[in-house]
């Protein structure tokens, strides 16, 4: 077994404004539905720099003091896909959408009415419940994914 593996790094950000959270209605066919904004970490970029840049690109907002709240990961061919999960309540700017999807401030009460991405509740649980710090997908024998919170 190799002591290292290939990895793809991305970030997501849970941006809060009182009882509302910022969600993106994704237009891409993979992982479709309402989810948190984010994107890939560029070479030599820190994770914090990446989440600030991605939020600016996708939402028009400048995010301040993003805090790492957990990790999401799943296996991909030749390695794993790793998502650093950030949270912030501090931001400035004017909200706008991007080619990635339409941005919406959503109250917590309205979340059950939205077509969110698969396992969105577990994602939020890892980001907001101090009992968890990791969201890991395990691939089942039939090719389906089983979420596991650690």
PDB file of C-alpha atoms in Angstrom:
ATOM      1  CA  UNK A   1       0.000   0.000   0.000  1.00  0.00           C
ATOM      2  CA  UNK A   2       1.279   3.460  -0.917  1.00  0.00           C
ATOM      3  CA  UNK A   3       1.770   5.908   1.965  1.00  0.00           C
ATOM      4  CA  UNK A   4       0.304   8.716  -0.173  1.00  0.00           C
ATOM      5  CA  UNK A   5      -2.532   9.110  -2.643  1.00  0.00           C
ATOM      6  CA  UNK A   6      -3.833  11.646  -5.136  1.00  0.00           C
ATOM      7  CA  UNK A   7      -6.300  14.192  -3.781  1.00  0.00           C
ATOM      8  CA  UNK A   8      -8.545  16.886  -5.197  1.00  0.00           C
ATOM      9  CA  UNK A   9      -9.194  19.808  -2.823  1.00  0.00           C
ATOM     10  CA  UNK A  10     -12.301  21.979  -2.680  1.00  0.00           C
ATOM     11  CA  UNK A  11     -14.078  24.257  -0.193  1.00  0.00           C
ATOM     12  CA  UNK A  12     -17.673  25.012   0.794  1.00  0.00           C
ATOM     13  CA  UNK A  13     -18.891  27.883   2.969  1.00  0.00           C
ATOM     14  CA  UNK A  14     -21.915  28.089   5.238  1.00  0.00           C
ATOM     15  CA  UNK A  15     -22.598  31.836   5.314  1.00  0.00           C
ATOM     16  CA  UNK A  16     -25.112  32.866   7.970  1.00  0.00           C
ATOM     17  CA  UNK A  17     -27.172  36.047   8.301  1.00  0.00           C
ATOM     18  CA  UNK A  18     -29.329  35.679  11.407  1.00  0.00           C
ATOM     19  CA  UNK A  19     -31.647  32.703  10.807  1.00  0.00           C
ATOM     20  CA  UNK A  20     -30.889  32.706   7.076  1.00  0.00           C
ATOM     21  CA  UNK A  21     -28.174  30.827   5.209  1.00  0.00           C
ATOM     22  CA  UNK A  22     -26.867  31.493   1.719  1.00  0.00           C
ATOM     23  CA  UNK A  23     -27.581  28.710  -0.774  1.00  0.00           C
ATOM     24  CA  UNK A  24     -26.807  28.221  -4.418  1.00  0.00           C
ATOM     25  CA  UNK A  25     -29.259  26.498  -6.750  1.00  0.00           C
ATOM     26  CA  UNK A  26     -26.670  24.669  -8.863  1.00  0.00           C
ATOM     27  CA  UNK A  27     -27.076  24.562 -12.617  1.00  0.00           C
ATOM     28  CA  UNK A  28     -24.581  21.744 -13.232  1.00  0.00           C
ATOM     29  CA  UNK A  29     -26.050  18.281 -13.647  1.00  0.00           C
ATOM     30  CA  UNK A  30     -23.769  16.719 -11.034  1.00  0.00           C
ATOM     31  CA  UNK A  31     -24.824  17.304  -7.436  1.00  0.00           C
ATOM     32  CA  UNK A  32     -27.914  19.250  -8.534  1.00  0.00           C
ATOM     33  CA  UNK A  33     -30.103  21.218  -6.163  1.00  0.00           C
ATOM     34  CA  UNK A  34     -29.638  23.814  -3.451  1.00  0.00           C
ATOM     35  CA  UNK A  35     -26.298  23.655  -1.687  1.00  0.00           C
ATOM     36  CA  UNK A  36     -23.561  25.776  -0.190  1.00  0.00           C
ATOM     37  CA  UNK A  37     -21.348  27.841  -2.500  1.00  0.00           C
ATOM     38  CA  UNK A  38     -17.704  26.920  -2.979  1.00  0.00           C
ATOM     39  CA  UNK A  39     -15.223  25.491  -5.420  1.00  0.00           C
ATOM     40  CA  UNK A  40     -11.722  24.201  -6.076  1.00  0.00           C
ATOM     41  CA  UNK A  41      -8.545  25.161  -4.259  1.00  0.00           C
ATOM     42  CA  UNK A  42      -5.964  26.447  -6.731  1.00  0.00           C
ATOM     43  CA  UNK A  43      -2.333  25.252  -6.626  1.00  0.00           C
ATOM     44  CA  UNK A  44      -0.336  26.926  -3.822  1.00  0.00           C
ATOM     45  CA  UNK A  45      -3.505  28.623  -2.491  1.00  0.00           C
ATOM     46  CA  UNK A  46      -4.411  28.216   1.178  1.00  0.00           C
ATOM     47  CA  UNK A  47      -7.819  26.798   2.035  1.00  0.00           C
ATOM     48  CA  UNK A  48      -8.830  30.087   3.684  1.00  0.00           C
ATOM     49  CA  UNK A  49      -7.749  32.058   0.614  1.00  0.00           C
ATOM     50  CA  UNK A  50      -9.681  29.621  -1.567  1.00  0.00           C
ATOM     51  CA  UNK A  51     -12.948  29.981   0.345  1.00  0.00           C
ATOM     52  CA  UNK A  52     -12.674  33.788   0.340  1.00  0.00           C
ATOM     53  CA  UNK A  53     -11.937  33.807  -3.418  1.00  0.00           C
ATOM     54  CA  UNK A  54     -14.656  31.295  -4.289  1.00  0.00           C
ATOM     55  CA  UNK A  55     -17.271  33.175  -2.274  1.00  0.00           C
ATOM     56  CA  UNK A  56     -16.332  36.422  -4.034  1.00  0.00           C
ATOM     57  CA  UNK A  57     -16.495  34.752  -7.458  1.00  0.00           C
ATOM     58  CA  UNK A  58     -19.765  32.907  -6.901  1.00  0.00           C
ATOM     59  CA  UNK A  59     -21.690  35.324  -4.671  1.00  0.00           C
ATOM     60  CA  UNK A  60     -20.142  38.779  -5.044  1.00  0.00           C
ATOM     61  CA  UNK A  61     -19.646  38.842  -1.271  1.00  0.00           C
ATOM     62  CA  UNK A  62     -16.396  39.259   0.604  1.00  0.00           C
ATOM     63  CA  UNK A  63     -16.322  36.807   3.499  1.00  0.00           C
ATOM     64  CA  UNK A  64     -14.332  37.617   6.641  1.00  0.00           C
ATOM     65  CA  UNK A  65     -12.884  35.238   9.216  1.00  0.00           C
ATOM     66  CA  UNK A  66     -14.081  31.953   7.724  1.00  0.00           C
ATOM     67  CA  UNK A  67     -13.642  29.163  10.262  1.00  0.00           C
ATOM     68  CA  UNK A  68     -12.917  25.567   9.414  1.00  0.00           C
ATOM     69  CA  UNK A  69     -15.815  23.456  10.731  1.00  0.00           C
ATOM     70  CA  UNK A  70     -15.038  20.063   9.256  1.00  0.00           C
ATOM     71  CA  UNK A  71     -14.014  17.913   6.331  1.00  0.00           C
ATOM     72  CA  UNK A  72     -16.087  16.048   3.764  1.00  0.00           C
ATOM     73  CA  UNK A  73     -14.430  13.327   1.715  1.00  0.00           C
ATOM     74  CA  UNK A  74     -15.136  10.533  -0.699  1.00  0.00           C
ATOM     75  CA  UNK A  75     -13.112   8.179  -2.857  1.00  0.00           C
ATOM     76  CA  UNK A  76     -12.405   9.024  -6.493  1.00  0.00           C
ATOM     77  CA  UNK A  77     -10.449   7.079  -9.076  1.00  0.00           C
ATOM     78  CA  UNK A  78      -6.846   7.037  -7.907  1.00  0.00           C
ATOM     79  CA  UNK A  79      -7.431   8.871  -4.631  1.00  0.00           C
ATOM     80  CA  UNK A  80      -9.959  10.972  -2.797  1.00  0.00           C
ATOM     81  CA  UNK A  81     -11.954  14.191  -3.100  1.00  0.00           C
ATOM     82  CA  UNK A  82     -11.609  16.400  -0.028  1.00  0.00           C
ATOM     83  CA  UNK A  83     -13.876  19.338   0.821  1.00  0.00           C
ATOM     84  CA  UNK A  84     -12.864  21.768   3.585  1.00  0.00           C
ATOM     85  CA  UNK A  85     -16.083  22.977   5.241  1.00  0.00           C
ATOM     86  CA  UNK A  86     -16.046  26.611   6.394  1.00  0.00           C
ATOM     87  CA  UNK A  87     -18.525  28.845   8.185  1.00  0.00           C
ATOM     88  CA  UNK A  88     -18.769  32.612   8.556  1.00  0.00           C
ATOM     89  CA  UNK A  89     -21.238  35.246   9.688  1.00  0.00           C
ATOM     90  CA  UNK A  90     -19.159  38.211   8.568  1.00  0.00           C
ATOM     91  CA  UNK A  91     -19.356  39.530   5.030  1.00  0.00           C
ATOM     92  CA  UNK A  92     -19.748  42.652   2.917  1.00  0.00           C
ATOM     93  CA  UNK A  93     -20.779  43.445  -0.643  1.00  0.00           C
ATOM     94  CA  UNK A  94     -23.804  42.980  -2.867  1.00  0.00           C
ATOM     95  CA  UNK A  95     -25.141  39.493  -3.464  1.00  0.00           C
ATOM     96  CA  UNK A  96     -25.141  38.280  -7.057  1.00  0.00           C
ATOM     97  CA  UNK A  97     -25.418  34.962  -8.831  1.00  0.00           C
ATOM     98  CA  UNK A  98     -22.845  33.371 -11.131  1.00  0.00           C
ATOM     99  CA  UNK A  99     -22.615  30.826 -13.914  1.00  0.00           C
ATOM    100  CA  UNK A 100     -22.465  28.165 -11.162  1.00  0.00           C
ATOM    101  CA  UNK A 101     -26.025  28.889 -10.021  1.00  0.00           C
ATOM    102  CA  UNK A 102     -28.589  31.275  -8.595  1.00  0.00           C
ATOM    103  CA  UNK A 103     -27.882  32.567  -5.069  1.00  0.00           C
ATOM    104  CA  UNK A 104     -30.659  32.765  -2.433  1.00  0.00           C
ATOM    105  CA  UNK A 105     -30.852  33.709   1.224  1.00  0.00           C
ATOM    106  CA  UNK A 106     -32.996  30.963   2.764  1.00  0.00           C
ATOM    107  CA  UNK A 107     -34.518  30.877   6.236  1.00  0.00           C
ATOM    108  CA  UNK A 108     -34.040  27.665   8.213  1.00  0.00           C
ATOM    109  CA  UNK A 109     -37.817  27.213   8.285  1.00  0.00           C
ATOM    110  CA  UNK A 110     -37.926  27.096   4.467  1.00  0.00           C
ATOM    111  CA  UNK A 111     -35.167  24.465   4.047  1.00  0.00           C
ATOM    112  CA  UNK A 112     -37.576  21.468   4.041  1.00  0.00           C
ATOM    113  CA  UNK A 113     -39.426  23.015   1.067  1.00  0.00           C
ATOM    114  CA  UNK A 114     -36.324  23.150  -1.157  1.00  0.00           C
ATOM    115  CA  UNK A 115     -34.841  20.485  -3.419  1.00  0.00           C
ATOM    116  CA  UNK A 116     -31.468  20.377  -1.668  1.00  0.00           C
ATOM    117  CA  UNK A 117     -28.547  18.206  -2.774  1.00  0.00           C
ATOM    118  CA  UNK A 118     -28.369  14.677  -1.455  1.00  0.00           C
ATOM    119  CA  UNK A 119     -27.242  14.390   2.196  1.00  0.00           C
ATOM    120  CA  UNK A 120     -27.473  18.158   2.761  1.00  0.00           C
ATOM    121  CA  UNK A 121     -28.794  17.667   6.308  1.00  0.00           C
ATOM    122  CA  UNK A 122     -25.731  15.581   7.214  1.00  0.00           C
ATOM    123  CA  UNK A 123     -23.464  18.230   5.711  1.00  0.00           C
ATOM    124  CA  UNK A 124     -25.029  20.933   7.890  1.00  0.00           C
ATOM    125  CA  UNK A 125     -24.840  18.649  10.924  1.00  0.00           C
ATOM    126  CA  UNK A 126     -21.069  18.270  10.549  1.00  0.00           C
ATOM    127  CA  UNK A 127     -20.681  22.021  10.117  1.00  0.00           C
ATOM    128  CA  UNK A 128     -22.839  23.027  13.071  1.00  0.00           C
ATOM    129  CA  UNK A 129     -22.662  20.225  15.631  1.00  0.00           C
ATOM    130  CA  UNK A 130     -19.402  20.166  17.609  1.00  0.00           C
ATOM    131  CA  UNK A 131     -19.857  16.410  18.107  1.00  0.00           C
ATOM    132  CA  UNK A 132     -18.793  15.886  14.475  1.00  0.00           C
ATOM    133  CA  UNK A 133     -15.877  17.046  12.360  1.00  0.00           C
ATOM    134  CA  UNK A 134     -15.931  14.731   9.365  1.00  0.00           C
ATOM    135  CA  UNK A 135     -18.407  13.632   6.705  1.00  0.00           C
ATOM    136  CA  UNK A 136     -17.130  10.588   4.874  1.00  0.00           C
ATOM    137  CA  UNK A 137     -18.773   8.738   2.027  1.00  0.00           C
ATOM    138  CA  UNK A 138     -18.298   4.989   1.950  1.00  0.00           C
ATOM    139  CA  UNK A 139     -18.938   3.302  -1.388  1.00  0.00           C
ATOM    140  CA  UNK A 140     -21.262   0.309  -1.106  1.00  0.00           C
ATOM    141  CA  UNK A 141     -20.841  -2.862  -3.182  1.00  0.00           C
ATOM    142  CA  UNK A 142     -23.689  -1.727  -5.479  1.00  0.00           C
ATOM    143  CA  UNK A 143     -21.909   1.590  -6.203  1.00  0.00           C
ATOM    144  CA  UNK A 144     -24.189   3.713  -4.009  1.00  0.00           C
ATOM    145  CA  UNK A 145     -22.780   6.025  -1.343  1.00  0.00           C
ATOM    146  CA  UNK A 146     -23.310   5.695   2.400  1.00  0.00           C
ATOM    147  CA  UNK A 147     -22.676   8.856   4.471  1.00  0.00           C
ATOM    148  CA  UNK A 148     -20.814   8.435   7.747  1.00  0.00           C
ATOM    149  CA  UNK A 149     -20.400  11.229  10.287  1.00  0.00           C
ATOM    150  CA  UNK A 150     -17.394  11.148  12.581  1.00  0.00           C
TER     151      UNK A 150
END
